[in-house]
Short mmCIF file of C-alpha atoms in Angstrom, two decimals:
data_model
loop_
_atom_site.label_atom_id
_atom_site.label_comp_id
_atom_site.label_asym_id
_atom_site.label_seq_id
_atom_site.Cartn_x
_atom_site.Cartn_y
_atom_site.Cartn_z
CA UNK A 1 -6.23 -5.56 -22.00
CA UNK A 2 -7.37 -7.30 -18.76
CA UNK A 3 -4.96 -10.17 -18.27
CA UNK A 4 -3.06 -12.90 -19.62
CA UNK A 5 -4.08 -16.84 -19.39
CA UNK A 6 -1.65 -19.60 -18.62
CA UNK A 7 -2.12 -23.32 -18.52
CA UNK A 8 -0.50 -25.01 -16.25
CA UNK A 9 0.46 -28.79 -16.90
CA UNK A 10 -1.94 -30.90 -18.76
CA UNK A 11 -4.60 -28.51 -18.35
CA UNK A 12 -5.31 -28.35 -22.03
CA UNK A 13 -8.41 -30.63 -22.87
CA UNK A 14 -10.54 -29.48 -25.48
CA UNK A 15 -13.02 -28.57 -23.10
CA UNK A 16 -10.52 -26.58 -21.29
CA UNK A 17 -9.22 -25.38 -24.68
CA UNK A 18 -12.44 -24.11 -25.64
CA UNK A 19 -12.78 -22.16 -22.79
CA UNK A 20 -9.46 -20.21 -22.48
CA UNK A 21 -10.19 -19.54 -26.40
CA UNK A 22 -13.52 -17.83 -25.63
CA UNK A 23 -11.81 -16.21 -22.98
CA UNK A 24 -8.76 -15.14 -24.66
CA UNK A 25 -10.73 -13.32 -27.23
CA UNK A 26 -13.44 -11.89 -24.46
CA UNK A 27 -10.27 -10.00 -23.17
CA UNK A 28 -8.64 -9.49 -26.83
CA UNK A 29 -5.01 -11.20 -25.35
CA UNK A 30 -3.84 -14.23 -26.49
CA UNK A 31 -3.33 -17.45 -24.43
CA UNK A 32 0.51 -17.45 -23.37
CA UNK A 33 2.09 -20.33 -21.90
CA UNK A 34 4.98 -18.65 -20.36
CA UNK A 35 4.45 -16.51 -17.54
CA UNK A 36 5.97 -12.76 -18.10
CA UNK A 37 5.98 -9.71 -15.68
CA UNK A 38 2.92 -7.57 -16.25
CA UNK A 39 0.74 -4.85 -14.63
CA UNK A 40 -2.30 -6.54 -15.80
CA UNK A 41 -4.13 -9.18 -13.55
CA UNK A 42 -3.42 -12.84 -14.82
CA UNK A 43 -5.91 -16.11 -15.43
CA UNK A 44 -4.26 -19.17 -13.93
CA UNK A 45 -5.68 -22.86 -15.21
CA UNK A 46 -3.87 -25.56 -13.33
CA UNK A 47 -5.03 -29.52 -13.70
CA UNK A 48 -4.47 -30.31 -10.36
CA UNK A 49 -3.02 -28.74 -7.31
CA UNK A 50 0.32 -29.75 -5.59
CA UNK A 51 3.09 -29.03 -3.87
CA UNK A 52 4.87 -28.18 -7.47
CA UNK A 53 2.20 -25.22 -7.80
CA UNK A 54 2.18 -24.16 -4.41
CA UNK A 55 5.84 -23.05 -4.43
CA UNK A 56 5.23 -21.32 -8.08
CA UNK A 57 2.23 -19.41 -7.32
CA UNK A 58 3.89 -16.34 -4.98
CA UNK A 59 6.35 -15.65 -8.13
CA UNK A 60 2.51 -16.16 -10.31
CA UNK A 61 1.35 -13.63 -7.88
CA UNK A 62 4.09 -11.33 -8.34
CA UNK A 63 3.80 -11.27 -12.38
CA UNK A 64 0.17 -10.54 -12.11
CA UNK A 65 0.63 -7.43 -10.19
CA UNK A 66 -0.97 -9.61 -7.02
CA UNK A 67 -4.32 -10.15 -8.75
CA UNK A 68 -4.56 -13.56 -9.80
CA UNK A 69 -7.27 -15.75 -10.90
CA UNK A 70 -6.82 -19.61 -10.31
CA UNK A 71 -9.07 -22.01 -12.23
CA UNK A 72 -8.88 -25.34 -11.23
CA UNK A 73 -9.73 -28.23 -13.69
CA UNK A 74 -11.72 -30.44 -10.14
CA UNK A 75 -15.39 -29.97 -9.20
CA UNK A 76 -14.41 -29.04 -5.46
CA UNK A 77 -11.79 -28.02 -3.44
CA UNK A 78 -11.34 -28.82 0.06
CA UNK A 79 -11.14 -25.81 2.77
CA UNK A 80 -7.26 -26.54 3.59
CA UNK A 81 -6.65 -26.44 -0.16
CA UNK A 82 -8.92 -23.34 -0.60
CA UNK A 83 -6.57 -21.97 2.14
CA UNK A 84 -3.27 -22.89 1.23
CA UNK A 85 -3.95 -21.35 -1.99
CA UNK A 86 -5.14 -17.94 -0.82
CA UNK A 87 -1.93 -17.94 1.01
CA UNK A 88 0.38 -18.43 -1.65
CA UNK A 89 -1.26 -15.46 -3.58
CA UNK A 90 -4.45 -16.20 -5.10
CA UNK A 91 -7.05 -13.28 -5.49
CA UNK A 92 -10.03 -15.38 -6.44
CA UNK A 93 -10.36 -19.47 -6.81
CA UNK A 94 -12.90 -20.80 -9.28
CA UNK A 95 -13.48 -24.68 -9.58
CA UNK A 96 -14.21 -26.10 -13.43
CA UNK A 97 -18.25 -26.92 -13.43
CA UNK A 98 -20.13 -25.16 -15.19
CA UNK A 99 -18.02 -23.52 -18.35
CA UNK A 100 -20.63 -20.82 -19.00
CA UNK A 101 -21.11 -19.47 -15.88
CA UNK A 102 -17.48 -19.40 -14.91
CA UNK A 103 -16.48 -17.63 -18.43
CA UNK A 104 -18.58 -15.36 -16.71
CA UNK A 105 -17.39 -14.51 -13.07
CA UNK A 106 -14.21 -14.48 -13.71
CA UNK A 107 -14.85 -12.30 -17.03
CA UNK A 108 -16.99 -10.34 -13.81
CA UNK A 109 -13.88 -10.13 -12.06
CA UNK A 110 -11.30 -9.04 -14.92
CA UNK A 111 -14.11 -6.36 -15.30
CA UNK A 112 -14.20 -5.51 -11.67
CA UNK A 113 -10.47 -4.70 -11.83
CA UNK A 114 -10.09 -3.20 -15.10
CA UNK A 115 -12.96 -0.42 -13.58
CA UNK A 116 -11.12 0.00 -10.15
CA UNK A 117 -7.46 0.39 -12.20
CA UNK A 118 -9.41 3.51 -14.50
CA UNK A 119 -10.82 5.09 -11.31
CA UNK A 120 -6.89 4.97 -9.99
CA UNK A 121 -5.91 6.55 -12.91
CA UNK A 122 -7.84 9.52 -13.13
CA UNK A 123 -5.82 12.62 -13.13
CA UNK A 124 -7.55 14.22 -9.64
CA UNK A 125 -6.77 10.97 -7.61
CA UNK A 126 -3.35 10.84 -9.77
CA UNK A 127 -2.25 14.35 -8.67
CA UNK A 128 -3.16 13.73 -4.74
CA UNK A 129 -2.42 10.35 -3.99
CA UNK A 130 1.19 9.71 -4.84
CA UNK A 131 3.15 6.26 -5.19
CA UNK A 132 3.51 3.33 -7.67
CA UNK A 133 4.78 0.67 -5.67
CA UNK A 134 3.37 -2.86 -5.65
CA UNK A 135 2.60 -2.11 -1.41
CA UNK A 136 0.72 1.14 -2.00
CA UNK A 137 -1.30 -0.01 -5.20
CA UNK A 138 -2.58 -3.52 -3.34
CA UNK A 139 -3.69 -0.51 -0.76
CA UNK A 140 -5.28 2.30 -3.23
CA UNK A 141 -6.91 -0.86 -5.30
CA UNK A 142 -8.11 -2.67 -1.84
CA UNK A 143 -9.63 0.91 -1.00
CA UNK A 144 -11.16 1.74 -4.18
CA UNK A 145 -13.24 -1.72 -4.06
CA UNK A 146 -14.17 -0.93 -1.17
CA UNK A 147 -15.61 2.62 -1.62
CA UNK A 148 -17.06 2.20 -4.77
CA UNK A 149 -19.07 -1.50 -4.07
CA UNK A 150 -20.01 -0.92 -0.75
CA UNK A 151 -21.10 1.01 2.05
CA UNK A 152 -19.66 -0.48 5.13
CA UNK A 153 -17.95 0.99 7.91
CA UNK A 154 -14.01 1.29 7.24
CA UNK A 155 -11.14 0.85 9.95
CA UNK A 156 -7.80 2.50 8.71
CA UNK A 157 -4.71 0.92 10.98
CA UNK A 158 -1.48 2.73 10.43
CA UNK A 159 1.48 4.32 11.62
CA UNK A 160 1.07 8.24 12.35
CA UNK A 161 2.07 9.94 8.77
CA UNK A 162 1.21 7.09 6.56
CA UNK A 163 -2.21 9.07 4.88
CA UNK A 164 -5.15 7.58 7.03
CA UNK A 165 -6.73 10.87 6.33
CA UNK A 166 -5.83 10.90 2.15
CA UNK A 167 -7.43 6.65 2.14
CA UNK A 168 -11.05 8.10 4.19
CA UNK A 169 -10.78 10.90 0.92
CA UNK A 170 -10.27 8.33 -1.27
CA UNK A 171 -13.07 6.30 0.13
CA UNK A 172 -15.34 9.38 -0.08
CA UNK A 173 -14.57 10.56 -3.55
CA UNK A 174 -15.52 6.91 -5.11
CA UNK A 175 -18.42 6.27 -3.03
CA UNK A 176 -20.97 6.49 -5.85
CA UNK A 177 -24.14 6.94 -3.59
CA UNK A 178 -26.54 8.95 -5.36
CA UNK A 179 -26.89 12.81 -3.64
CA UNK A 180 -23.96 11.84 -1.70
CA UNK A 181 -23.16 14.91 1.18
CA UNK A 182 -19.86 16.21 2.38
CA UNK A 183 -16.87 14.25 4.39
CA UNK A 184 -16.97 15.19 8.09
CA UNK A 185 -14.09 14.96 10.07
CA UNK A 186 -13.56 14.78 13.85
CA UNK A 187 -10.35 15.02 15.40
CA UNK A 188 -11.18 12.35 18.56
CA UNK A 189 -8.79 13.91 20.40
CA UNK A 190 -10.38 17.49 20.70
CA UNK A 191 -13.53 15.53 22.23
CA UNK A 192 -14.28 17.02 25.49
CA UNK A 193 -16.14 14.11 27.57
CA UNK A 194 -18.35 16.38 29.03
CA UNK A 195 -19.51 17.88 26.08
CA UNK A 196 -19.27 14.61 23.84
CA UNK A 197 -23.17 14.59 23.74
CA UNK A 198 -23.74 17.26 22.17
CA UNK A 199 -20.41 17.14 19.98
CA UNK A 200 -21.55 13.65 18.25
CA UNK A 201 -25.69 14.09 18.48
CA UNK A 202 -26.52 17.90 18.66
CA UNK A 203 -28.59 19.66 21.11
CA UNK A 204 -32.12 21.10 21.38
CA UNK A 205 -32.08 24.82 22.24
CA UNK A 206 -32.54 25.28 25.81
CA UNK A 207 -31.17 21.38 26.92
CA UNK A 208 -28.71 22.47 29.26
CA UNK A 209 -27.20 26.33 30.15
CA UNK A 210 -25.96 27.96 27.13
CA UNK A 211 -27.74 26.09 24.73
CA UNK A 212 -29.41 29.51 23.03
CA UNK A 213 -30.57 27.60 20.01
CA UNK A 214 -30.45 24.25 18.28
CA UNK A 215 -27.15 23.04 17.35
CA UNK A 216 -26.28 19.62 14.75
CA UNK A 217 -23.93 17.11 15.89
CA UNK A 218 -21.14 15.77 13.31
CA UNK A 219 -23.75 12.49 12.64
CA UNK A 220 -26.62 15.17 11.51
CA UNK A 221 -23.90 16.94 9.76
CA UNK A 222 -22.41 13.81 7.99
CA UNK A 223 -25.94 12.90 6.73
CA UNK A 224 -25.67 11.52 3.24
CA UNK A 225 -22.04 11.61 3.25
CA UNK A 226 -19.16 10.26 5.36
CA UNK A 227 -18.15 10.79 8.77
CA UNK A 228 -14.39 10.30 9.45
CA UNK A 229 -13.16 9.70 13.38
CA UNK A 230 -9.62 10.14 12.91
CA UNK A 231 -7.70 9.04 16.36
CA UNK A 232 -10.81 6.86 16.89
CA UNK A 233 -8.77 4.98 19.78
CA UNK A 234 -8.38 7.68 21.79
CA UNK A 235 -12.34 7.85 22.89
CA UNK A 236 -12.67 6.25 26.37
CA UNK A 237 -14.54 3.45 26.83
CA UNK A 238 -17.75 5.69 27.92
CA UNK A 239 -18.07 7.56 25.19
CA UNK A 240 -17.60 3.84 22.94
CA UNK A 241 -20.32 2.63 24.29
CA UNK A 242 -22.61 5.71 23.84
CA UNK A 243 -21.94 5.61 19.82
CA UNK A 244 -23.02 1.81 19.55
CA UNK A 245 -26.82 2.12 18.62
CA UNK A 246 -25.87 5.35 16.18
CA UNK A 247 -23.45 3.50 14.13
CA UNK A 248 -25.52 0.20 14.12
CA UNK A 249 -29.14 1.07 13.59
CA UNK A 250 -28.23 5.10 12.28
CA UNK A 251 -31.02 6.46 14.87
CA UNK A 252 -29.85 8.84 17.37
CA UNK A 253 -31.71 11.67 19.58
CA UNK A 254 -30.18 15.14 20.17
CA UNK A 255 -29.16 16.00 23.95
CA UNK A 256 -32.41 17.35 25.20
CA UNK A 257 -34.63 15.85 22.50
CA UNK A 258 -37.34 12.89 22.78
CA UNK A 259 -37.77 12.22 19.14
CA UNK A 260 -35.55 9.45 17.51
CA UNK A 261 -34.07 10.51 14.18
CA UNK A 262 -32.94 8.24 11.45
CA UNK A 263 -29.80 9.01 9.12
CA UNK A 264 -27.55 7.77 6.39
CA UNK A 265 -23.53 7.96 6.29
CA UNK A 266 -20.59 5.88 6.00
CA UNK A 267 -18.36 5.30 8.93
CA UNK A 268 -14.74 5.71 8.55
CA UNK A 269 -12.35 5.26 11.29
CA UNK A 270 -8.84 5.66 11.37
CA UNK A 271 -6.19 5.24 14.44
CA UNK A 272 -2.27 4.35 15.04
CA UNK A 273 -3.05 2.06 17.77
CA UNK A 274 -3.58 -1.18 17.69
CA UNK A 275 -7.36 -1.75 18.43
CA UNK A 276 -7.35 -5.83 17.43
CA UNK A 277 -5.22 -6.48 20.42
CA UNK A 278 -6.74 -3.80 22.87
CA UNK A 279 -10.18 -5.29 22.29
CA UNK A 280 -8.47 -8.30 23.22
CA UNK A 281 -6.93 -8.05 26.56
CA UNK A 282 -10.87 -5.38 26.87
CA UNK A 283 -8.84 -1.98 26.31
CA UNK A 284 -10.82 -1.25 23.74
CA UNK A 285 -14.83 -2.56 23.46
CA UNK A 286 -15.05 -5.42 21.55
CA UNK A 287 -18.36 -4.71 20.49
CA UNK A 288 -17.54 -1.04 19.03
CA UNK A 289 -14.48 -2.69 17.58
CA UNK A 290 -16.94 -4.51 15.26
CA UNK A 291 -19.17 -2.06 14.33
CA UNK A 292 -16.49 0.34 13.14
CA UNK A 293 -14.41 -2.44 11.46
CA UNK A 294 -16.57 -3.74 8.75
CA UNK A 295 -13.60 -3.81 6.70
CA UNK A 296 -10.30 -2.78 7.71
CA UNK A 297 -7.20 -1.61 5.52
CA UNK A 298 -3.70 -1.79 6.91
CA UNK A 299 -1.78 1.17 5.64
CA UNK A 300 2.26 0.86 5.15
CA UNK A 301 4.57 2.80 6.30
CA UNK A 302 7.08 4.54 4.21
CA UNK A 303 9.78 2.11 5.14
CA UNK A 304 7.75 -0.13 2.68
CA UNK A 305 7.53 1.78 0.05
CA UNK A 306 10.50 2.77 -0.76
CA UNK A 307 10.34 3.19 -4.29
CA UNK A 308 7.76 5.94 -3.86
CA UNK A 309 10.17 8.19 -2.18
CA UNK A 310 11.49 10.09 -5.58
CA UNK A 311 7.88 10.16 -6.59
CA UNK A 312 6.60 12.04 -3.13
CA UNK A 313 10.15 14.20 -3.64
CA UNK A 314 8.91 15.48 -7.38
CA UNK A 315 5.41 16.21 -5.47
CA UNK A 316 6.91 18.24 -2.32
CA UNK A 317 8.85 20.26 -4.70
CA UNK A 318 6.23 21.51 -7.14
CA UNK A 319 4.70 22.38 -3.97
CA UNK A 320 7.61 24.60 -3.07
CA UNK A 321 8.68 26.01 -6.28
CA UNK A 322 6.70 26.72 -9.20
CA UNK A 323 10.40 25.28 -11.58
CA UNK A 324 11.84 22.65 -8.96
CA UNK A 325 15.22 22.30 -9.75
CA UNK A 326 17.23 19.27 -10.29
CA UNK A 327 17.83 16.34 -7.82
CA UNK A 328 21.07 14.65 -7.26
CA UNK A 329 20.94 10.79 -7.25
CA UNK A 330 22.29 10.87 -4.57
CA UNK A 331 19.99 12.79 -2.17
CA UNK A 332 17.36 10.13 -3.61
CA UNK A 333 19.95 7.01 -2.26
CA UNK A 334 20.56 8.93 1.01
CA UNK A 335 16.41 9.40 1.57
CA UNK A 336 15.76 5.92 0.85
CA UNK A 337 18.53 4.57 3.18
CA UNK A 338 16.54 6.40 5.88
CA UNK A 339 13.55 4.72 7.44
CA UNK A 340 11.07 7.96 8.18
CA UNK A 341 9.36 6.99 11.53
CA UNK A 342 7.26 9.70 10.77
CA UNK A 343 6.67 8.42 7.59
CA UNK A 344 5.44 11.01 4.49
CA UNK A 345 4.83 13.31 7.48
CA UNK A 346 8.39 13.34 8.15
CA UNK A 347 9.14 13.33 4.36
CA UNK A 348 7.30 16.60 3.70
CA UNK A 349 8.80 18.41 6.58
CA UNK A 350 12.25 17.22 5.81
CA UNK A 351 11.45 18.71 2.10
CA UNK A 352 10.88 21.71 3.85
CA UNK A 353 14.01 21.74 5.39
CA UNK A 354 16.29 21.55 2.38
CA UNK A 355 14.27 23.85 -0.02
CA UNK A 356 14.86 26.35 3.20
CA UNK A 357 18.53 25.76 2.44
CA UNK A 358 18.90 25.53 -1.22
CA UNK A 359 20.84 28.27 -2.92
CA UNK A 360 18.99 28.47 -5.92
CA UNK A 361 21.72 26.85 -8.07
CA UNK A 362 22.80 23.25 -9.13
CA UNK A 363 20.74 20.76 -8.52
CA UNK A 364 19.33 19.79 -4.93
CA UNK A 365 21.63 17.51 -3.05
CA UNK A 366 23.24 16.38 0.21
CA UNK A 367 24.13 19.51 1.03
CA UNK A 368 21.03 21.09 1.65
CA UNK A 369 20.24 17.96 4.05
CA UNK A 370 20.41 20.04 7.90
CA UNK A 371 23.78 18.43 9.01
CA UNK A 372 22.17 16.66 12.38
CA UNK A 373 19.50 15.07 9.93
CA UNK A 374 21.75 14.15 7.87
CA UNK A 375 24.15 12.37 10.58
CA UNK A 376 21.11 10.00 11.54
CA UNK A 377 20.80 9.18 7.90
CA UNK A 378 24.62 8.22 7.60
CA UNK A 379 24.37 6.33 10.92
CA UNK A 380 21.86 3.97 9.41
CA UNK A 381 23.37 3.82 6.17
CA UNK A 382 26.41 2.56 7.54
CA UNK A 383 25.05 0.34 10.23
CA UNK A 384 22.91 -1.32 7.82
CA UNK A 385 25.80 -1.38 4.61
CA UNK A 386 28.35 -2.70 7.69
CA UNK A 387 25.64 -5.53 8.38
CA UNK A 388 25.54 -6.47 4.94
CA UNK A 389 28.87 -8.04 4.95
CA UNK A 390 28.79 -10.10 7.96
CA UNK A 391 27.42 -12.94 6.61
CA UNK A 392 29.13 -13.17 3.52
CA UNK A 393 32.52 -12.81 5.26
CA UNK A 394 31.42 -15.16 7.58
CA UNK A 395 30.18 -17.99 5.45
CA UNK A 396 33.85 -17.48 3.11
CA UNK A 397 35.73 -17.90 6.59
CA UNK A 398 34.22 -20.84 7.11
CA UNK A 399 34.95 -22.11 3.82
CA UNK A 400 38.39 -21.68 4.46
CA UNK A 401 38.92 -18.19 2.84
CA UNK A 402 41.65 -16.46 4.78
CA UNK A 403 42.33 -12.71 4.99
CA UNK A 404 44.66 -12.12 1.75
CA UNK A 405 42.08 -14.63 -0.55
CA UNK A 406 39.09 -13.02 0.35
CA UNK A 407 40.28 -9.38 -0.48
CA UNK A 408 41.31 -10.58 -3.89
CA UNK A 409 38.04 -12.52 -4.26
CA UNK A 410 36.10 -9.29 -3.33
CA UNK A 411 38.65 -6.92 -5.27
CA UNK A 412 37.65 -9.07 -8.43
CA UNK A 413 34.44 -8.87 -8.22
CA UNK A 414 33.97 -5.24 -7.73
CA UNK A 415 35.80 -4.60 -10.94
CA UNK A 416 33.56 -7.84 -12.68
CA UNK A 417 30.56 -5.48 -11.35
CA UNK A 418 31.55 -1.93 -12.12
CA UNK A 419 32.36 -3.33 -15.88
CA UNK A 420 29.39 -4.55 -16.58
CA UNK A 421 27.40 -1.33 -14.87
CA UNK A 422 29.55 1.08 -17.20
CA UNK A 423 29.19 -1.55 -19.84
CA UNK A 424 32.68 -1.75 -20.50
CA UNK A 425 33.69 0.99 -20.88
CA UNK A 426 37.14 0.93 -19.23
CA UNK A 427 38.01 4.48 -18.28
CA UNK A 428 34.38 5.07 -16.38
CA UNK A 429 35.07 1.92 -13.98
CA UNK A 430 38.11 2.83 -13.62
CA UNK A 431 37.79 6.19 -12.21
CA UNK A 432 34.41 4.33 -10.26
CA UNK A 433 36.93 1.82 -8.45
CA UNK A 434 40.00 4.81 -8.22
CA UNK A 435 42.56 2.88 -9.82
CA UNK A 436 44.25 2.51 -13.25
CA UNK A 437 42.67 1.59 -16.67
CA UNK A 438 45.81 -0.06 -17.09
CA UNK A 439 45.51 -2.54 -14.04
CA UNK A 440 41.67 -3.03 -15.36
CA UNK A 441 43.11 -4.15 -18.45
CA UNK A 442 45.39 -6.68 -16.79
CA UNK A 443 42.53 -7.67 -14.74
CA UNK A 444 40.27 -8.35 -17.82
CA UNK A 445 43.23 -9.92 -19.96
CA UNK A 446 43.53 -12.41 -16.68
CA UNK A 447 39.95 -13.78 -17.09
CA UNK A 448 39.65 -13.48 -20.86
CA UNK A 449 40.28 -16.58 -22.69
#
């Protein structure tokens, strides 16, 4: 199914009736008027647009898997409105004119996403690129556009260990370029300066001393395919300026050669630092900024993406043992209360670590965290579980709460809690909270009617 349709107030003339029918059954899902959570992309129709919407469309957004359609029942929008709505979570704004023609774009665009959601789930992208969370699929869908309906030059921003080098893959693998070549990459920061010349353009045999034959640069070997320039912000400014006409016009001349050459490839760049604000204060050339940054994708960090953390665990152990054994819940809460400055980097290596330590027996736990790694993941833990009760405390201390009310007020409503997580069952919460069924039972005959 490609998506669900909603009308929104007194949306619902016949014309507007008519329309949502046809495209109701064009995506074989009936028209819903309440809004439920879905991975599918959803079809907004709202009658006019107000303050009302503005605050419901991020929790739209958020149903819809952050690919949402707005159709608005005006002829025209104005540019603020166009704005504010892109901002509160919109994908893609349509304006009611023509019926026809917008049955069909935004059909286009249900399409468009339907096609980039079966390219994500095919089992070789499945098996490499790991993570389900709502951050890292906006990402892998973003990048799959991308690749597969263009051929512009890519910037990849990120923290070091967030997969820069696993995105330019991706972009490679659904570029759809017919006789499409190889992916090149060049480490930037193995570029000797002197010897940049030949690195990028090739050399003619006998150009300088040493050159005993003909040699291809990484743009002659990246012909037809993709060229990636991880570290890309390393190059000095020099060497910036000397890749401007290759990467605009694609001609280029070997050191030592006269003859311009032509050639095709896509451009993808990738880099921790951040090149918008060097090419601001001139760090960084603004005019090789723009060339390589046709389109730029922002990758998280792991900090961000939480929730992919037992999902990158199950993948790091089948790479260590052909059975992985069992993991503790509670080695998954202790990973995710770290932040990984490193990011998956740092995930992998701590992996590593603890398969270097495990036993062979039980499940994989705490214990096989090394004890100094595990200390910085306790410090955290507590810092951050310590912060979590300031406020609270606070705002019942200014209410009045003094020291003996407030422990009873949080006493009852761990128990209140626990209950409902064991779902009543009395012995389980008790031994959860370390006291007596008994006193549980007083508690719950105190606060049943």
């Amino acid at each position: 199914m490609l998506g669900w349709v909603s009308i929104e107030k007194d949306a619902a003339t016949r014309e507007c009736a008519s329309w949502v029918n046809a495209l109701c059954q064009a995506t074989h899902h009936p028209p819903t008027q309440a809004l439920q959570h879905s991975e599918q992309p959803g079809v907004l129709i709202a009658n006019t647009i107000d303050n009302e919407l503005l605050e419901k469309l991020p929790h739209y957004a958020e149903q819809a898997s952050h690919r949402m359609i707005l159709v608005c029942c005006q002829p025209q929008l104005t540019l603020e409105q166009q704005l504010h709505l892109i901002a509160a979570g919109v994908s893609h704004l349509f304006c009611w004119q023509n019926p026809n023609s917008l049955l069909q774009a935004v059909l286009g665009q249900l399409q468009r996403w339907a096609q980039i959601d079966r390219i994500l789930s095919a089992r070789a992208i499945r098996e490499q690129i790991i993570g389900q969370s709502p951050t890292w699929l906006n990402v892998l869908r973003n990048t799959v556009e991308i690749g597969r309906y263009s051929h512009a030059n890519v910037l990849l921003l990120g923290e070091p260990g967030t997969g820069k080098e696993l995105i330019a893959r991706l972009l490679h693998t659904v570029d759809q370029r017919e006789h499409k070549q190889d992916l090149v990459v060049l480490d930037c920061t193995t570029v000797v300066p002197e010897l940049a010349g030949s690195e990028f353009f090739g050399h003619e045999k006998g150009a300088f001393t040493n050159a005993i034959r003909t040699r291809e640069g990484m743009f002659e070997q990246a012909a037809g395919g993709t060229l990636f320039l991880d570290e890309v912000g390393e190059l000095p400014a020099f060497l910036q300026a000397s890749l401007l006409r290759v990467i605009q016009e694609k001609a280029y001349k070997r050191v030592g050669g006269d003859r311009w050459q032509t050639l095709d490839f896509r451009l993808v760049s990738a880099t921790n630092r951040d090149l918008e604000t060097e090419q601001r204060h001139g760090t960084f050339r603004q005019d090789f900024f723009h060339r390589i940054a046709s389109n730029i994708i922002r990758l998280p960090p792991l900090r961000m993406r939480k929730d992919d953390i037992p999902l990158l665990l199950d993948k790091f152990l089948h790479e260590e043992f052909t059975e992985p054994p069992a993991v503790d819940p509670t080695l998954i809460y202790a990973l995710q209360a770290h932040d990984f400055p490193g990011n998956v980097r740092e995930l992998r290596q701590l992996v590593r670590a603890m398969c270097g330590r495990y036993n062979g027996y039980g499940a994989l736990s705490t214990n096989d965290i090394p004890r100094d790694y595990l200390q910085k993941i306790g410090a955290t833990y507590f810092a951050d579980y310590e912060a979590s009760f300031h406020q609270p405390v606070l705002n019942a201390l200014h209410h009045g709460m003094d020291l003996k009310t407030l422990k009873e007020y949080v006493a009852d409503i761990a128990r209140t809690l626990t209950l409902q997580e064991e779902h009543g069952n009395m012995a389980k919460a008790a031994e959860r909270l370390g006291i007596t069924v008994r006193s549980l039972q007083q508690f719950r005959a105190k606060w049943t009617p």
